[in-house]
């Protein structure tokens, strides 16, 4: 197995690192405090091609591989997890699904502006009573002949207030269960489509999260993705790829917290020496470093398998499960190493600890990842 990155991948990694340090780090504490969406920073991410990294250039994307994508997400999440999830949703959940499953007409109309970064996208699956149990969709899309009538509520929608196009999952044939679900591309300005207030969140506060409300929204028949009843399979396929993005975000949060804890431990003195010389602290850092390296191998492996066209349902689930736990464990220990300073915003690690928690919840909870992994094991 070749663990070496290509010259191009290293360049992308360095470009993302430089961008995070120069463009995202200034103001990241204030954006978190004020729940301020990073509009200016997202515009610069567009200029770097980060909003459609894996999309074919013929549709306006950068045409990069999945490994390059996770490298960029990791570097951005080291500094600003909110910016990382904005990027991840547009790439993994919106662009990837449209490129793989949508019609050519849908790609030209919607994928091109999404990949070019002219607009942002959002993915609307979760509902008040259908989170982990995605088969229990209450949002309905009633077939009216040449259009569908969309009614219902979606919640926890990342990019919900700033997106222009939304991939919405809804039930058309309730009697068919998950085989009666469809996926649609919905435009923000359509009559009957309303966006709820911004959620007040524990972490990733620079990313906007909203409920979406649909009241007799007319969705043209040509905006359905795939054949009738394909929606659930579409959603599961998209989430498989999306988990790599969230695993990369978790990895970046962990790595960023570790780097700050290590730097602090080398300068902070107690009992006459730098605290890194105390075994209690040194062993924490050793455990953090080892866990991060293990998570990185899982994440990179899943990305490499995606590039090879392999089924990544198991490898993506393992990467997300493990990396999200490492993010939680590492950020908690980073706060501990900083002591009282870790509890204040100035030193960043308290924000990273708050940001880490969501990686165990969205795009499939840790419990769901264990179901995916165990089912995969049982099939062998």
Tab-separated table of C-alpha atoms in Angstrom, residues 1 3 5 13 17 67 70-71 74-75 78 244 247-248 250-259 288-304 315 318-320 322-324 326:
chain	number	residue	atom	x	y	z
A	1	UNK	CA	0.000	0.000	0.000
A	3	UNK	CA	1.003	5.964	1.750
A	5	UNK	CA	0.624	11.668	-1.495
A	13	UNK	CA	-3.182	20.266	1.079
A	17	UNK	CA	-3.669	25.005	4.990
A	67	UNK	CA	-8.162	12.026	-1.418
A	70	UNK	CA	-10.449	15.034	2.311
A	71	UNK	CA	-7.029	16.681	2.565
A	74	UNK	CA	-9.078	18.324	7.078
A	75	UNK	CA	-6.941	21.462	6.796
A	78	UNK	CA	-8.346	22.392	11.791
A	244	UNK	CA	-16.128	10.719	4.250
A	247	UNK	CA	-14.947	11.998	8.919
A	248	UNK	CA	-12.467	14.451	7.383
A	250	UNK	CA	-13.737	15.310	12.567
A	251	UNK	CA	-10.138	14.469	11.745
A	252	UNK	CA	-9.358	18.121	11.140
A	253	UNK	CA	-10.963	19.221	14.407
A	254	UNK	CA	-8.921	16.611	16.289
A	255	UNK	CA	-5.681	17.516	14.528
A	256	UNK	CA	-6.211	21.229	15.089
A	257	UNK	CA	-6.876	20.745	18.798
A	258	UNK	CA	-3.860	18.454	19.145
A	259	UNK	CA	-1.546	20.947	17.423
A	288	UNK	CA	-3.898	11.951	21.001
A	289	UNK	CA	-1.249	11.685	18.289
A	290	UNK	CA	-1.669	7.926	17.949
A	291	UNK	CA	-5.460	8.117	17.724
A	292	UNK	CA	-5.317	10.901	15.131
A	293	UNK	CA	-2.900	8.918	12.980
A	294	UNK	CA	-5.186	5.875	13.159
A	295	UNK	CA	-8.212	8.004	12.217
A	296	UNK	CA	-6.272	9.546	9.352
A	297	UNK	CA	-5.494	6.116	7.929
A	298	UNK	CA	-9.183	5.142	8.024
A	299	UNK	CA	-10.271	8.384	6.390
A	300	UNK	CA	-7.623	8.274	3.660
A	301	UNK	CA	-8.376	4.599	3.002
A	302	UNK	CA	-12.073	5.315	2.531
A	303	UNK	CA	-11.253	8.193	0.173
A	304	UNK	CA	-8.816	6.025	-1.811
A	315	UNK	CA	-15.073	1.988	5.080
A	318	UNK	CA	-15.778	3.119	10.031
A	319	UNK	CA	-13.927	6.324	9.194
A	320	UNK	CA	-16.760	8.506	10.464
A	322	UNK	CA	-13.744	6.374	14.660
A	323	UNK	CA	-12.730	9.888	13.581
A	324	UNK	CA	-15.717	11.469	15.338
A	326	UNK	CA	-11.214	10.771	18.222
